[in-house]
GROMACS .gro file of C-alpha atoms in nm:
model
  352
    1UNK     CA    1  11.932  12.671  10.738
    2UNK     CA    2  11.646  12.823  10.554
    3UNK     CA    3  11.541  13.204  10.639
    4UNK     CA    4  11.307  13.415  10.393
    5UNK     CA    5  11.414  13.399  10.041
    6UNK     CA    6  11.321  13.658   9.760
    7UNK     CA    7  11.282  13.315   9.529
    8UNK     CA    8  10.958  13.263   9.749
    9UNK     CA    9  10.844  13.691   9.581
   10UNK     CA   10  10.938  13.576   9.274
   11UNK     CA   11  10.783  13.243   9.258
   12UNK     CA   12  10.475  13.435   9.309
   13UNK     CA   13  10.553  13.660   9.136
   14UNK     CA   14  10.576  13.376   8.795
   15UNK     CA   15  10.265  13.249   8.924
   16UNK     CA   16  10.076  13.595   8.892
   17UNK     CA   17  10.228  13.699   8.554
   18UNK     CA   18  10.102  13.364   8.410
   19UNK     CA   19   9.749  13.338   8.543
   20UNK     CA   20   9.726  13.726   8.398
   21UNK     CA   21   9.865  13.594   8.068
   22UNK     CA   22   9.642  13.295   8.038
   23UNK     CA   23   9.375  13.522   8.135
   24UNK     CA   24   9.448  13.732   7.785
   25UNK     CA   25   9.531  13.422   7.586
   26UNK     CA   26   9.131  13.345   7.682
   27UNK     CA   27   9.023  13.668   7.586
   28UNK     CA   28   9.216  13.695   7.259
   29UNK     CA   29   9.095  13.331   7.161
   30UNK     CA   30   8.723  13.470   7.204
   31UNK     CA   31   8.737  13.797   7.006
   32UNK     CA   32   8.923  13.589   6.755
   33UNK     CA   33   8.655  13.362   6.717
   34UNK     CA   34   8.431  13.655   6.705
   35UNK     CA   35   8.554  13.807   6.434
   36UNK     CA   36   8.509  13.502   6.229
   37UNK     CA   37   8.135  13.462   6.329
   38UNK     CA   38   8.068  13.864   6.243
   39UNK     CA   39   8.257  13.839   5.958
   40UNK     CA   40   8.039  13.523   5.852
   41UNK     CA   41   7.711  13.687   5.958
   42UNK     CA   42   7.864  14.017   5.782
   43UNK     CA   43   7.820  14.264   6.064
   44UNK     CA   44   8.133  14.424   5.980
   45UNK     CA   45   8.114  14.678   6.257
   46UNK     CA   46   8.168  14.412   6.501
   47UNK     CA   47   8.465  14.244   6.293
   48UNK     CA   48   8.653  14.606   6.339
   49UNK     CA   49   8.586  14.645   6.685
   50UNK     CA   50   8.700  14.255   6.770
   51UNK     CA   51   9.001  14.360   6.560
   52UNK     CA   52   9.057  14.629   6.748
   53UNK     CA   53   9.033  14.464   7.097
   54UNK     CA   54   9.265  14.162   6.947
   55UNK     CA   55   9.518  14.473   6.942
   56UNK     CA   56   9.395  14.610   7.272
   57UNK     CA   57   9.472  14.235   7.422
   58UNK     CA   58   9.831  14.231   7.257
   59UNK     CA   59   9.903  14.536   7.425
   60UNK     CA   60   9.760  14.412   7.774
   61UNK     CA   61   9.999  14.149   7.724
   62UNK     CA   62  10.312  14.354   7.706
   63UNK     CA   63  10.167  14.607   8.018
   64UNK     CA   64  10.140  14.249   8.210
   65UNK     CA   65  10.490  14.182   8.078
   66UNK     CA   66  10.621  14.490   8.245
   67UNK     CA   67  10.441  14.404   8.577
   68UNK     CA   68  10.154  14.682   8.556
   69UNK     CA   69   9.897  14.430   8.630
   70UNK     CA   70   9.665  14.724   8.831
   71UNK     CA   71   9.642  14.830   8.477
   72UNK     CA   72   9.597  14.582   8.254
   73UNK     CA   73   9.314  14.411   8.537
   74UNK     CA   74   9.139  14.739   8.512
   75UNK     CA   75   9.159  14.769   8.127
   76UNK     CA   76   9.041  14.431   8.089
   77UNK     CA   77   8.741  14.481   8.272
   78UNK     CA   78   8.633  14.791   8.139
   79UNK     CA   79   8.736  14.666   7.771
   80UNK     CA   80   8.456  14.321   7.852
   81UNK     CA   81   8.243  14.596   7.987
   82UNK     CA   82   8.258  14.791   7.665
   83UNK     CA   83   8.272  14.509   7.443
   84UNK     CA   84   7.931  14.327   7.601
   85UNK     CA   85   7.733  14.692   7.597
   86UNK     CA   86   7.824  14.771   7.199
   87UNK     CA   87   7.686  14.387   7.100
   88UNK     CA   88   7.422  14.350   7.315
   89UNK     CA   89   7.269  14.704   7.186
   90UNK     CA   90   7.348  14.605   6.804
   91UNK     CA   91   7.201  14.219   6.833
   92UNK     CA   92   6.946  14.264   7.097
   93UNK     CA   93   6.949  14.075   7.412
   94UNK     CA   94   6.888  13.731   7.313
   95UNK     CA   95   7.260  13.591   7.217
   96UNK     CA   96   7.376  13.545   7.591
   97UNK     CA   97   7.650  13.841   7.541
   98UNK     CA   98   7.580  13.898   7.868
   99UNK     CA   99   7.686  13.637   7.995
  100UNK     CA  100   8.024  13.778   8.014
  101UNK     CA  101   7.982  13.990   8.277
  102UNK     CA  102   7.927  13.746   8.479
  103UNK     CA  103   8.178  13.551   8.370
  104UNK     CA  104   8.444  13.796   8.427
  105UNK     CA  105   8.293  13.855   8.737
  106UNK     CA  106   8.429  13.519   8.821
  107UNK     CA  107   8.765  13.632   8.736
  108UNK     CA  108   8.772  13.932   9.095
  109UNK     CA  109   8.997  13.690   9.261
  110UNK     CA  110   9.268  13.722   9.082
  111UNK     CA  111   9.241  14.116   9.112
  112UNK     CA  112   9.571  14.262   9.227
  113UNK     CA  113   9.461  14.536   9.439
  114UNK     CA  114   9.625  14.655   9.786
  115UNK     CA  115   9.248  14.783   9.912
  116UNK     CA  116   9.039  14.413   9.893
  117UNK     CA  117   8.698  14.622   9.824
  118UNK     CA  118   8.816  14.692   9.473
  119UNK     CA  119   8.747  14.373   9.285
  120UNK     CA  120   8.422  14.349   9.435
  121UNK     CA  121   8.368  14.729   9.312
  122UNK     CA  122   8.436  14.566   8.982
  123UNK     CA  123   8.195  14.294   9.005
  124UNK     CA  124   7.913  14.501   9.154
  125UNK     CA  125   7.989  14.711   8.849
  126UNK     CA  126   7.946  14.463   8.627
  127UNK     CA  127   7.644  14.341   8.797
  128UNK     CA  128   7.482  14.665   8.771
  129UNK     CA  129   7.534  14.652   8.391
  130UNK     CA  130   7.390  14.335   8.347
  131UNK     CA  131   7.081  14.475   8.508
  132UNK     CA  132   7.064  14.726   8.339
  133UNK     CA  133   7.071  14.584   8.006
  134UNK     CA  134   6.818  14.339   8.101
  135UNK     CA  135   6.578  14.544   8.229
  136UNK     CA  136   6.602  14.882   8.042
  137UNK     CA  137   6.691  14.776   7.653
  138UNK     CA  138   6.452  14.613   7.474
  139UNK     CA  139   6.534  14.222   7.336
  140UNK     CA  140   6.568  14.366   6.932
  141UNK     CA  141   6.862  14.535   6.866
  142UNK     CA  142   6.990  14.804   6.608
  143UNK     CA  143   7.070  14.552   6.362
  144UNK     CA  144   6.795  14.356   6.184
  145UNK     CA  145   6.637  14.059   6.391
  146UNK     CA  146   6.830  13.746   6.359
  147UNK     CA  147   6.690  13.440   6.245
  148UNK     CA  148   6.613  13.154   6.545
  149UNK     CA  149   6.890  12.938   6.421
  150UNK     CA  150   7.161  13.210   6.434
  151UNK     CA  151   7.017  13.323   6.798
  152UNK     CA  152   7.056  12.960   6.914
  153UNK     CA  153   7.369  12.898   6.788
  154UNK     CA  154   7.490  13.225   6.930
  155UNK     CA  155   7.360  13.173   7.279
  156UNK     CA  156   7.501  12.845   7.302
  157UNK     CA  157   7.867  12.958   7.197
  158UNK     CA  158   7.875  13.242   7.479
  159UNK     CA  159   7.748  13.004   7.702
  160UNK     CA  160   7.993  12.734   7.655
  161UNK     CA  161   8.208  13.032   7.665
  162UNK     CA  162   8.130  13.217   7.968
  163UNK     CA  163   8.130  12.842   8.159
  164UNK     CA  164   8.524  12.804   8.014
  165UNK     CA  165   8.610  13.117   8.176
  166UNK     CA  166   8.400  13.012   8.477
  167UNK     CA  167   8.570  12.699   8.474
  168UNK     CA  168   8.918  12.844   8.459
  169UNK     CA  169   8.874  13.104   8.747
  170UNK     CA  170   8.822  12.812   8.945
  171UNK     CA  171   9.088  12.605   8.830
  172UNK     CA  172   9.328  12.883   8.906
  173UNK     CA  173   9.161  12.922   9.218
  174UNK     CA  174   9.234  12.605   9.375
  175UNK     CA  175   9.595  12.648   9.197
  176UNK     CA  176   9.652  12.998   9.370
  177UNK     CA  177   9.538  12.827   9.682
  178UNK     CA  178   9.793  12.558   9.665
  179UNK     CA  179  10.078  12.849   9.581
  180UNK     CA  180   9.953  13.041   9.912
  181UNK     CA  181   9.939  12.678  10.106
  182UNK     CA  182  10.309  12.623   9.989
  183UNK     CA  183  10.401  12.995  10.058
  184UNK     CA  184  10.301  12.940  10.393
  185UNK     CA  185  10.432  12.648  10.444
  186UNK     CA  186  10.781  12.760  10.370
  187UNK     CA  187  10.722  13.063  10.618
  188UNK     CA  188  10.655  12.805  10.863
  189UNK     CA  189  10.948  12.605  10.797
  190UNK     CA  190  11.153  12.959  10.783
  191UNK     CA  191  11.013  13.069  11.112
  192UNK     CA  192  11.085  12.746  11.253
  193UNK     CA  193  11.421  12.769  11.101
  194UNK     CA  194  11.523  13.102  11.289
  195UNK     CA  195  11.362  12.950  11.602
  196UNK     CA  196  11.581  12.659  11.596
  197UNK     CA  197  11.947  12.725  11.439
  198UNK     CA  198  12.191  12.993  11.505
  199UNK     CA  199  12.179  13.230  11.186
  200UNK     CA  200  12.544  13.267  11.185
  201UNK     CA  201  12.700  12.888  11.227
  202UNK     CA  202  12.375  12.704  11.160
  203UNK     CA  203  12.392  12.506  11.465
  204UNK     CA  204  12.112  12.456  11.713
  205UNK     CA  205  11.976  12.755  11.904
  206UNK     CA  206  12.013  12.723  12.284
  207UNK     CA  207  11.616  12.713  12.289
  208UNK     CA  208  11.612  12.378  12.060
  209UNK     CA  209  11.912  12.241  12.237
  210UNK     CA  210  11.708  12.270  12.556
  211UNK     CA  211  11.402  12.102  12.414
  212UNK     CA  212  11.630  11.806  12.279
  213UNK     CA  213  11.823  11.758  12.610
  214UNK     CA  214  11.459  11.734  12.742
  215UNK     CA  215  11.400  11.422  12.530
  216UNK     CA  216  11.688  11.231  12.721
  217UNK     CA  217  11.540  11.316  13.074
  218UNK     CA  218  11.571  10.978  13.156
  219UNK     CA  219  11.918  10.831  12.976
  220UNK     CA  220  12.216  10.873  13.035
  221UNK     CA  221  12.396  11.105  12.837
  222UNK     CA  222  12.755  11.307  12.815
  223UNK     CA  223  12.785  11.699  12.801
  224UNK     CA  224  13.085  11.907  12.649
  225UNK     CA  225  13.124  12.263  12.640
  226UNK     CA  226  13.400  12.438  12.396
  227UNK     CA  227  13.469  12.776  12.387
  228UNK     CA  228  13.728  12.924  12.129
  229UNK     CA  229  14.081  13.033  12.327
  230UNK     CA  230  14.158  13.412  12.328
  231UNK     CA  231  13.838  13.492  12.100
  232UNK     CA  232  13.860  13.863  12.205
  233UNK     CA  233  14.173  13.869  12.047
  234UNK     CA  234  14.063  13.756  11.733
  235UNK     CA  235  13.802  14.031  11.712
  236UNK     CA  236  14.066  14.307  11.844
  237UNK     CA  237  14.354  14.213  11.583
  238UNK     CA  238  14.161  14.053  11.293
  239UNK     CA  239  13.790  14.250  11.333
  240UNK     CA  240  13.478  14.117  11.384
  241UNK     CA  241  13.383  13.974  11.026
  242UNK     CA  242  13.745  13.795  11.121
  243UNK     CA  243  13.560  13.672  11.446
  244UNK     CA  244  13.220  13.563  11.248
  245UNK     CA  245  13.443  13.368  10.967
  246UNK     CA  246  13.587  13.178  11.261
  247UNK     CA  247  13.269  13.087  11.438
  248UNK     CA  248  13.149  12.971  11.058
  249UNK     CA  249  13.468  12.752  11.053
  250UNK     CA  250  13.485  12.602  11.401
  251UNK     CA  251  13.143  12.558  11.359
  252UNK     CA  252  13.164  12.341  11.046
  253UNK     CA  253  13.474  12.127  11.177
  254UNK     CA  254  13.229  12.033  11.503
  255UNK     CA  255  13.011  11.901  11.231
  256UNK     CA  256  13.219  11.715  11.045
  257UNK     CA  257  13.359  11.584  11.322
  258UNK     CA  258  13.063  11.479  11.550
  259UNK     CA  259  12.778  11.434  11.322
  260UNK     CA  260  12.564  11.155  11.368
  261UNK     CA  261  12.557  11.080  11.733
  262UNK     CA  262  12.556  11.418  11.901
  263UNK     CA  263  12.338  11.720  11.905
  264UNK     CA  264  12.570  12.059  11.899
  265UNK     CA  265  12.469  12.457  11.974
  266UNK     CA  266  12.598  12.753  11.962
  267UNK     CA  267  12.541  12.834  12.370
  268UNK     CA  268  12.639  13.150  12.308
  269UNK     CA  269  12.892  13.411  12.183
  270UNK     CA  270  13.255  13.207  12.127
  271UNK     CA  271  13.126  12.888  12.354
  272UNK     CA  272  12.978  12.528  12.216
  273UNK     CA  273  12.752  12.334  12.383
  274UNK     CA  274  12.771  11.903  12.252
  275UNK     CA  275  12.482  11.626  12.375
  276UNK     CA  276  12.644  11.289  12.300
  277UNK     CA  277  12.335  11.055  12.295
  278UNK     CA  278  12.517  10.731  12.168
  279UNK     CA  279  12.819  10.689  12.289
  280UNK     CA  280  13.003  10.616  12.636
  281UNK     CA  281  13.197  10.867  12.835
  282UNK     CA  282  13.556  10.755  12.680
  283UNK     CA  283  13.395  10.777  12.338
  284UNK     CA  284  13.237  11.080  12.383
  285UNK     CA  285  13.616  11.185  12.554
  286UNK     CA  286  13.783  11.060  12.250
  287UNK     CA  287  13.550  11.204  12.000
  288UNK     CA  288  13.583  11.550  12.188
  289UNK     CA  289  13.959  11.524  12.205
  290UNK     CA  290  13.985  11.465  11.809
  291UNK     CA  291  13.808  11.779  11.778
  292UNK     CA  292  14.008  11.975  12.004
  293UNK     CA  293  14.307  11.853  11.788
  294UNK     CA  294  14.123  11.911  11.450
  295UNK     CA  295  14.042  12.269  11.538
  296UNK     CA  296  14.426  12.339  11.650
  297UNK     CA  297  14.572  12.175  11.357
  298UNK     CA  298  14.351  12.370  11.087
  299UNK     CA  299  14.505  12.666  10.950
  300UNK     CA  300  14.251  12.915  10.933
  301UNK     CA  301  14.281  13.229  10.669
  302UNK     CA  302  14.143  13.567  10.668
  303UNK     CA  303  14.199  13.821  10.431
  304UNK     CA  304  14.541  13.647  10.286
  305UNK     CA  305  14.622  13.643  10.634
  306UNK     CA  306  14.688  13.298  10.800
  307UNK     CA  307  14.678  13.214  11.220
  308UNK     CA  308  14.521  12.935  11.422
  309UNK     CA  309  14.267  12.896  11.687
  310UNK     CA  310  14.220  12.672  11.973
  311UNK     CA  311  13.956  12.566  12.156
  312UNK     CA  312  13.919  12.432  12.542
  313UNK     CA  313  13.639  12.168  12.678
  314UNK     CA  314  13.509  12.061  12.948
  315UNK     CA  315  13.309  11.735  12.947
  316UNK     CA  316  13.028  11.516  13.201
  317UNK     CA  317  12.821  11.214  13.254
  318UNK     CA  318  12.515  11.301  13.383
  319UNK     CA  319  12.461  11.149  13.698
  320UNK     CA  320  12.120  10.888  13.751
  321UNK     CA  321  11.827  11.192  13.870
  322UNK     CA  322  12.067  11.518  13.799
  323UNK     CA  323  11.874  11.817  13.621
  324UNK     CA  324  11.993  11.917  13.343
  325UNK     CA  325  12.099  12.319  13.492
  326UNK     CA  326  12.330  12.140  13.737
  327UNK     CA  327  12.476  11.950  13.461
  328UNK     CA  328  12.581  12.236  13.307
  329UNK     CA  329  12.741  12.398  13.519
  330UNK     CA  330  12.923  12.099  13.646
  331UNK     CA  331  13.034  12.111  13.275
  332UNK     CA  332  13.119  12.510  13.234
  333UNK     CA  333  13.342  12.448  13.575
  334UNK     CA  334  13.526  12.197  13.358
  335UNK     CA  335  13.558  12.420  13.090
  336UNK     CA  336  13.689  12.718  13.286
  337UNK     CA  337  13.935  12.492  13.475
  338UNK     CA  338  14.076  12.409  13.154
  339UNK     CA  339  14.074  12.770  13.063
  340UNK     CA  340  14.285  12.830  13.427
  341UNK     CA  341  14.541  12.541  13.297
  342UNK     CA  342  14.697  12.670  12.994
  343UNK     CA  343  14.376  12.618  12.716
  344UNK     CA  344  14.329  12.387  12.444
  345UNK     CA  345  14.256  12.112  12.589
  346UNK     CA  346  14.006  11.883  12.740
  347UNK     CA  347  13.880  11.870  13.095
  348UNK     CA  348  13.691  11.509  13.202
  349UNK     CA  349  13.735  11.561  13.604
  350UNK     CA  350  13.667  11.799  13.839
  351UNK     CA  351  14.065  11.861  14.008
  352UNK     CA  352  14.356  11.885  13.750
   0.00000   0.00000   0.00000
């Protein structure tokens, strides 16, 4: 039986730390590569500031480490912020440095925010900078004009680089999509889980039992209903985790025993409900009575402490038109007149 499980938080959890990891990996791999083209183009200022923000992106790394991805997110974006405003103002404005605003831009998605207006804050920040260094700095920057070749070459590097970043926002797009598709899917099947089986044995819910019995409206099928002898005493001498460990048990013998060929629920507290769908009355008779002698022989063990349990059953063939209410309680009147007759044991007829 499957119920919410903390592997689903920290399978997310994985999937977050890596995207923000691959996310630095990208950005060390492109101030790495600029500090070889400053330091070949000698603008040495640039090659200590790339330095520096190789160091600033090893750090990031260990704040993601530690799970302070608010932080790191922010940092990066302020650091490309930073970074694209110092080199567009010392080469002018025709290298495509901007480019990496919007580029990182691309990247708001995978902003982990509790308000959902902050990434978009971000990108309308970055936005507004790319604006503004398009329309209010001039295209020559503090350092000497480069030559046409150098601009080219330049312009087609961020490009290609800003379109990898692109490109990877919306690879890990589609791959965050398929981690929330699968997340929900397995909140589904939980839900559906807790609908349909008893948390504590595992068997069938009386809801789900209902629904199947529904699906043999028109064969002919056998009831039994088992409830555990003197239950009440259990719980009084033993307590009530005594009373749950037996319910486990029982429980798991009814499976073992009937699997296959019936359909079993908890009805409720102590008592069993069984839908034989393939077998005949003196199958389903025999099948019931092996039970009712597996449960009694079974030595059951609680806290060092050993005792048995029994169980009593009442069982019916539903009749050609009966509903399904009156064949229940045809069956519980079994039950109880088994209960009236000394317990564990099985009732097929209405008079003893």
């Amino acid at each position: 039986m499957k119920i919410f499980r903390t592997s689903q938080i920290h399978t997310e959890e994985t999937y977050a730390r890596k995207t923000y990891f691959q996310i630095i990996l990208l950005a060390l791999a492109a101030h790495l590569s600029f500090i070889v083209i400053f330091a070949f183009l000698s603008f040495w200022e640039l090659c200590i500031y790339n330095i520096i923000s190789v160091c600033f992106y090893i750090a990031m790394s260990q704040i993601v480490k530690h799970g302070f991805y608010r932080v790191a997110v922010s940092l990066v974006h302020l650091e490309v912020c930073i970074f694209v405003s110092v080199t567009y103002l010392l080469l002018g404005s025709n290298t495509g440095i901007e480019l990496y605003l919007i580029a990182i831009s691309s990247l708001v998605y995978f902003c982990p925010f509790d308000h959902k207006w902050i990434p978009y804050l971000f990108s309308c920040g970055e936005l507004l900078l790319f604006l503004l260094l398009k329309v209010y700095f001039s295209s020559s920057g503090i350092y000497p004009p480069l030559s046409q070749s150098v601009l080219t070459g330049l312009n087609v590097y961020n490009i290609c680089a800003s379109f990898i970043i692109i490109l990877f926002a919306a690879f890990a797009s589609n791959v965050s999509a398929s981690v929330t598709k699968k997340k929900l899917e397995d909140q589904n099947e939980s839900l559906s889980s807790l609908a349909n089986y008893d948390q504590l044995t595992g068997l069938l819910s009386r809801h789900c039992f209902l629904d199947k019995l529904g699906d043999y409206k028109h064969q002919t099928i056998i009831l039994a209903m088992g409830d555990i002898d003197d239950f009440k005493i259990i719980n009084d001498t033993y307590g009530h985790h005594c009373g749950d460990y037996v319910l486990k048990t029982v429980a798991s013998i009814m499976k073992n025993c009937c699997i296959g060929f019936s359909y079993i629920c908890r009805w409720g507290g102590e008592e069993f409900l069984f839908l034989f769908h393939s077998l005949s009355f003196d199958e389903a008779c025999l099948k019931v009575s092996e039970l009712c002698e597996g449960v009694d022989r079974f030595t059951f063990i609680y806290e060092g402490k050993p005792f048995h349990v029994t169980i009593t059953f009442g069982v019916c063939e539903r009749t050609d038109g009966e509903d399904f209410s009156n064949l229940i309680k045809r069956v519980d009147k079994r039950l109880y007149l088994g209960k009236a007759n000394g317990k564990n044991r099985v009732v097929i007829q209405d008079e003893l």
